[in-house]
Amino acid sequence: MNTTVVVREPGKRIVGSPKRSRKPVRRRLISIHRWSALILGSVLVIQSTSGAILLYHAELFRAQHASFYRHTDAPAVIDAEQAVAMVRAADPGFDVGWVGGDGGVIAIGNTKYTAAYSVDPATGRINEQVNLTDGVLGWLTNLHNCAFGCARYSGAIPILENQAPLLGIKWGAVILGALGVLLVSLAVSGAVIWWPSLARLRHGFRVRLRKGRFARDRDLHDVIGILAVPFLLLWGITGTTIEWPAVQRAWLVATGGTTTLERTERSFVPRSSDARRPPLSIGEATAIADRAAPGRLAYLLLPTDAAPYYRAVVAGAYSPREHRLFYSGDVMVYVNAHDDSDIKVVDASHDRPLANTFYAKVFEPAHFGWLVNGWWRLIWLAFGLTPLALAITGLSTWLFRRRTRRRRAHATT
C-alpha cells in the first residue's frame, strides 16, 4: 500500500481538509460573555439572589408577624364592613383604602399600601398594626422590585425615584430593565458557547470531578448554566418587560398579541348617577362582584373622591397570583358606588389574543413564582440561586486561567 505524505506550508490549509472553525468569532463571544459577567455580574447576582429570597415573601412575612395573624378557629361573628368600622373607630387617623383576607384574619390596609390592621373575624378583636414596607423584607422588595426607587419602601434612594429624561420611567426601572437585558444576553451567549455539537452533546452534561479544580468548576459552570437557561430567559425577559413598557408592547406584538387592551383594563369611567343616593355597602359591592366573577375575594379597594367606585380583585378557579401576599387576585371587578348596575369585569382570559392571556396569566406571574405553592417554588428557588453558582464557578475558572498565564509568562522570562 502506498503512503502519501502531505506537507502543509505554514498558514495554508490542506486541499480537501475540513474547513477551519470560526474560532475568532467564538473567542470574541467568550470574551464578551466573560467580561460583561465580571463587570456587571455582581449586581446581577445581588438582584437574582434577593429575588430568590422574595419567592417566599408571603411565608416570611407571616412568620415574622405571627401576632398579626392571631385568630380563633370558630365561625365568624363579624364581616368585612364591621371590621372596617371597628378599625376606623379605634384609629380615626388611619386612612382605610382596602380590605381583604389573609391567613384567617380580615386585613384592613391604608390607601398608601404601607400599613395594615388585622381583625379576628371570630372574636372581633383588633390585632396589632404592622408596617408592610419596612424592615429587611421591605428593603429587599425595594432592592429587587424597584432598585431602591420606591419611596414607600425602606432603603429608598431619592434620585432613583426621579424620571429618566426622554424615557418616561424612573431611574430604578432603567436599572432593572438593563439588568434584565444583561441576563438574557448572558443566557443566550452562554448557551451558544456551551453548544458542543450533536455528536458530542452528551459531553456537554458531564462534570469531571477528578480532573482538578479547573475542569470541575468549568464543567459545573457549563452544566448549571445550560440547565438554568429556561428560567434565566424567563426572568430576564419578564424583568425587562415589567420595567420597560415599550419592550412589553414589542413582546406582545411579536408573539401575536395586541397592546390596545392594556390601555383600558386599568381604568373605569362610572356612569353619572344620583350622588344623593346612599353608596353601596362593602357587603353589597362584594355580592355584586361575586355574581359578576365567582371566586375568592382577595381584596376590595374602597371608593374615594377621585375614584367613586369599588374595585374587587377576585381569584378564580385558576389564579396565577394565588400565593401572593394580600394582593392575590387576578380578575378585577369595578362596581359603581352609587349604581349597582354599572359594573365592569376585566379578566385577561376573556376577549383578548392568546399572547395577552399567556403573558398576564402565566408568563409574568411565573417571574415571582406566585402560581405555584411553596413546595413547587423550591424549583424556582434552586434556579434563582444559579446566577450565584455561575458567578462562583466562572470567577474560579477565570482566576485559574489568569494565574496559569502569569506562571507561564514568568517561566519564559
Short mmCIF file of N, CA and C in Angstrom, two decimals, residues 129-201:
data_model
loop_
_atom_site.label_atom_id
_atom_site.label_comp_id
_atom_site.label_asym_id
_atom_site.label_seq_id
_atom_site.Cartn_x
_atom_site.Cartn_y
_atom_site.Cartn_z
N GLN A 129 -51.19 46.70 64.49
CA GLN A 129 -50.94 47.29 63.17
C GLN A 129 -49.51 46.96 62.76
N VAL A 130 -49.30 46.61 61.50
CA VAL A 130 -47.96 46.30 61.01
C VAL A 130 -47.65 47.21 59.83
N ASN A 131 -46.39 47.50 59.68
CA ASN A 131 -45.92 48.24 58.52
C ASN A 131 -45.58 47.23 57.43
N LEU A 132 -46.12 47.43 56.24
CA LEU A 132 -45.96 46.47 55.15
C LEU A 132 -44.70 46.70 54.33
N THR A 133 -44.01 47.80 54.54
CA THR A 133 -42.92 48.17 53.64
C THR A 133 -41.59 48.43 54.34
N ASP A 134 -41.50 48.17 55.64
CA ASP A 134 -40.24 48.44 56.33
C ASP A 134 -39.51 47.13 56.63
N GLY A 135 -38.43 47.23 57.40
CA GLY A 135 -37.68 46.05 57.80
C GLY A 135 -36.87 45.44 56.65
N VAL A 136 -36.35 44.26 56.91
CA VAL A 136 -35.50 43.58 55.93
C VAL A 136 -36.29 43.21 54.67
N LEU A 137 -37.53 42.73 54.86
CA LEU A 137 -38.33 42.35 53.69
C LEU A 137 -38.67 43.58 52.84
N GLY A 138 -38.97 44.70 53.48
CA GLY A 138 -39.24 45.92 52.73
C GLY A 138 -38.01 46.38 51.97
N TRP A 139 -36.85 46.26 52.61
CA TRP A 139 -35.59 46.65 51.97
C TRP A 139 -35.29 45.76 50.77
N LEU A 140 -35.50 44.45 50.93
CA LEU A 140 -35.26 43.52 49.82
C LEU A 140 -36.25 43.76 48.68
N THR A 141 -37.50 44.05 49.02
CA THR A 141 -38.50 44.35 47.99
C THR A 141 -38.12 45.59 47.21
N ASN A 142 -37.65 46.62 47.93
CA ASN A 142 -37.23 47.85 47.26
C ASN A 142 -36.02 47.59 46.36
N LEU A 143 -35.12 46.76 46.82
CA LEU A 143 -33.94 46.41 46.03
C LEU A 143 -34.34 45.66 44.76
N HIS A 144 -35.11 44.61 44.92
CA HIS A 144 -35.40 43.73 43.77
C HIS A 144 -36.45 44.31 42.84
N ASN A 145 -37.51 44.88 43.37
CA ASN A 145 -38.62 45.35 42.54
C ASN A 145 -38.45 46.77 42.03
N CYS A 146 -37.65 47.57 42.74
CA CYS A 146 -37.57 49.00 42.40
C CYS A 146 -36.16 49.53 42.26
N ALA A 147 -35.12 48.71 42.53
CA ALA A 147 -33.74 49.20 42.54
C ALA A 147 -33.64 50.43 43.44
N PHE A 148 -34.30 50.36 44.59
CA PHE A 148 -34.35 51.43 45.60
C PHE A 148 -35.03 52.69 45.05
N GLY A 149 -35.94 52.51 44.10
CA GLY A 149 -36.65 53.65 43.53
C GLY A 149 -38.09 53.77 43.97
N CYS A 150 -38.51 53.03 45.03
CA CYS A 150 -39.88 53.11 45.54
C CYS A 150 -39.87 53.82 46.89
N ALA A 151 -40.50 55.00 46.94
CA ALA A 151 -40.40 55.85 48.12
C ALA A 151 -41.01 55.22 49.36
N ARG A 152 -42.07 54.39 49.18
CA ARG A 152 -42.77 53.89 50.36
C ARG A 152 -42.05 52.73 51.03
N TYR A 153 -41.03 52.18 50.40
CA TYR A 153 -40.27 51.08 50.99
C TYR A 153 -39.00 51.59 51.65
N SER A 154 -38.55 50.84 52.65
CA SER A 154 -37.31 51.23 53.34
C SER A 154 -36.12 51.11 52.39
N GLY A 155 -35.15 51.99 52.56
CA GLY A 155 -33.95 51.97 51.74
C GLY A 155 -34.05 52.77 50.47
N ALA A 156 -35.13 53.53 50.29
CA ALA A 156 -35.32 54.29 49.04
C ALA A 156 -34.22 55.34 48.87
N ILE A 157 -33.74 55.47 47.63
CA ILE A 157 -32.75 56.49 47.27
C ILE A 157 -33.47 57.54 46.42
N PRO A 158 -33.59 58.77 46.91
CA PRO A 158 -34.43 59.78 46.23
C PRO A 158 -34.14 59.95 44.74
N ILE A 159 -32.87 59.96 44.35
CA ILE A 159 -32.55 60.22 42.95
C ILE A 159 -33.09 59.13 42.03
N LEU A 160 -33.21 57.90 42.54
CA LEU A 160 -33.70 56.80 41.72
C LEU A 160 -35.22 56.83 41.56
N GLU A 161 -35.88 57.71 42.31
CA GLU A 161 -37.32 57.88 42.16
C GLU A 161 -37.67 58.87 41.05
N ASN A 162 -36.66 59.58 40.56
CA ASN A 162 -36.90 60.58 39.52
C ASN A 162 -37.07 59.92 38.16
N GLN A 163 -37.77 60.64 37.27
CA GLN A 163 -37.96 60.16 35.91
C GLN A 163 -36.69 60.36 35.09
N ALA A 164 -36.33 59.35 34.34
CA ALA A 164 -35.18 59.45 33.45
C ALA A 164 -35.57 60.30 32.23
N PRO A 165 -34.70 61.20 31.77
CA PRO A 165 -35.02 62.04 30.61
C PRO A 165 -35.35 61.21 29.37
N LEU A 166 -36.40 61.60 28.68
CA LEU A 166 -36.83 61.02 27.40
C LEU A 166 -37.43 59.62 27.51
N LEU A 167 -37.22 58.94 28.61
CA LEU A 167 -37.67 57.56 28.72
C LEU A 167 -39.04 57.42 29.37
N GLY A 168 -39.41 58.36 30.21
CA GLY A 168 -40.71 58.31 30.86
C GLY A 168 -40.83 57.29 31.95
N ILE A 169 -39.73 56.75 32.44
CA ILE A 169 -39.74 55.79 33.54
C ILE A 169 -38.70 56.22 34.57
N LYS A 170 -38.83 55.68 35.78
CA LYS A 170 -37.90 56.03 36.84
C LYS A 170 -36.51 55.44 36.57
N TRP A 171 -35.52 56.07 37.20
CA TRP A 171 -34.15 55.57 37.06
C TRP A 171 -34.04 54.14 37.59
N GLY A 172 -34.79 53.84 38.64
CA GLY A 172 -34.77 52.47 39.16
C GLY A 172 -35.24 51.48 38.12
N ALA A 173 -36.28 51.85 37.35
CA ALA A 173 -36.77 50.97 36.29
C ALA A 173 -35.76 50.83 35.17
N VAL A 174 -35.03 51.90 34.89
CA VAL A 174 -33.97 51.83 33.87
C VAL A 174 -32.92 50.79 34.26
N ILE A 175 -32.53 50.82 35.53
CA ILE A 175 -31.52 49.88 36.02
C ILE A 175 -32.03 48.45 35.94
N LEU A 176 -33.26 48.22 36.41
CA LEU A 176 -33.80 46.86 36.43
C LEU A 176 -33.99 46.32 35.01
N GLY A 177 -34.46 47.16 34.11
CA GLY A 177 -34.61 46.72 32.73
C GLY A 177 -33.28 46.36 32.09
N ALA A 178 -32.25 47.17 32.39
CA ALA A 178 -30.92 46.89 31.86
C ALA A 178 -30.37 45.57 32.40
N LEU A 179 -30.65 45.29 33.68
CA LEU A 179 -30.21 44.01 34.25
C LEU A 179 -30.95 42.85 33.58
N GLY A 180 -32.22 43.05 33.23
CA GLY A 180 -32.94 42.01 32.50
C GLY A 180 -32.32 41.72 31.15
N VAL A 181 -31.95 42.80 30.44
CA VAL A 181 -31.28 42.63 29.14
C VAL A 181 -29.95 41.90 29.32
N LEU A 182 -29.20 42.27 30.35
CA LEU A 182 -27.92 41.62 30.62
C LEU A 182 -28.11 40.13 30.89
N LEU A 183 -29.14 39.79 31.68
CA LEU A 183 -29.38 38.39 31.99
C LEU A 183 -29.72 37.59 30.72
N VAL A 184 -30.54 38.17 29.84
CA VAL A 184 -30.88 37.49 28.59
C VAL A 184 -29.64 37.30 27.73
N SER A 185 -28.82 38.34 27.62
CA SER A 185 -27.61 38.24 26.79
C SER A 185 -26.63 37.21 27.33
N LEU A 186 -26.48 37.16 28.65
CA LEU A 186 -25.57 36.16 29.23
C LEU A 186 -26.11 34.75 29.03
N ALA A 187 -27.43 34.58 29.17
CA ALA A 187 -28.02 33.24 28.98
C ALA A 187 -27.86 32.77 27.54
N VAL A 188 -28.13 33.66 26.58
CA VAL A 188 -28.04 33.28 25.17
C VAL A 188 -26.59 33.04 24.77
N SER A 189 -25.70 33.95 25.11
CA SER A 189 -24.29 33.78 24.75
C SER A 189 -23.69 32.56 25.43
N GLY A 190 -24.08 32.31 26.67
CA GLY A 190 -23.59 31.13 27.37
C GLY A 190 -24.04 29.84 26.71
N ALA A 191 -25.29 29.82 26.24
CA ALA A 191 -25.80 28.62 25.57
C ALA A 191 -25.07 28.38 24.25
N VAL A 192 -24.79 29.47 23.51
CA VAL A 192 -24.06 29.34 22.24
C VAL A 192 -22.64 28.84 22.48
N ILE A 193 -21.99 29.39 23.49
CA ILE A 193 -20.62 28.96 23.81
C ILE A 193 -20.60 27.49 24.25
N TRP A 194 -21.61 27.10 25.02
CA TRP A 194 -21.66 25.73 25.55
C TRP A 194 -21.88 24.70 24.45
N TRP A 195 -22.64 25.03 23.40
CA TRP A 195 -23.09 24.03 22.43
C TRP A 195 -21.93 23.18 21.91
N PRO A 196 -21.94 21.87 22.18
CA PRO A 196 -20.80 21.02 21.83
C PRO A 196 -20.94 20.30 20.49
N SER A 197 -22.02 20.50 19.76
CA SER A 197 -22.39 19.80 18.52
C SER A 197 -23.21 18.56 18.89
N LEU A 198 -24.03 18.12 17.95
CA LEU A 198 -24.91 16.99 18.20
C LEU A 198 -24.13 15.72 18.53
N ALA A 199 -23.01 15.54 17.84
CA ALA A 199 -22.22 14.32 18.04
C ALA A 199 -21.64 14.25 19.45
N ARG A 200 -21.36 15.38 20.04
CA ARG A 200 -20.74 15.40 21.37
C ARG A 200 -21.68 15.97 22.42
N LEU A 201 -22.99 15.89 22.17
CA LEU A 201 -23.95 16.51 23.06
C LEU A 201 -23.87 15.98 24.48
#
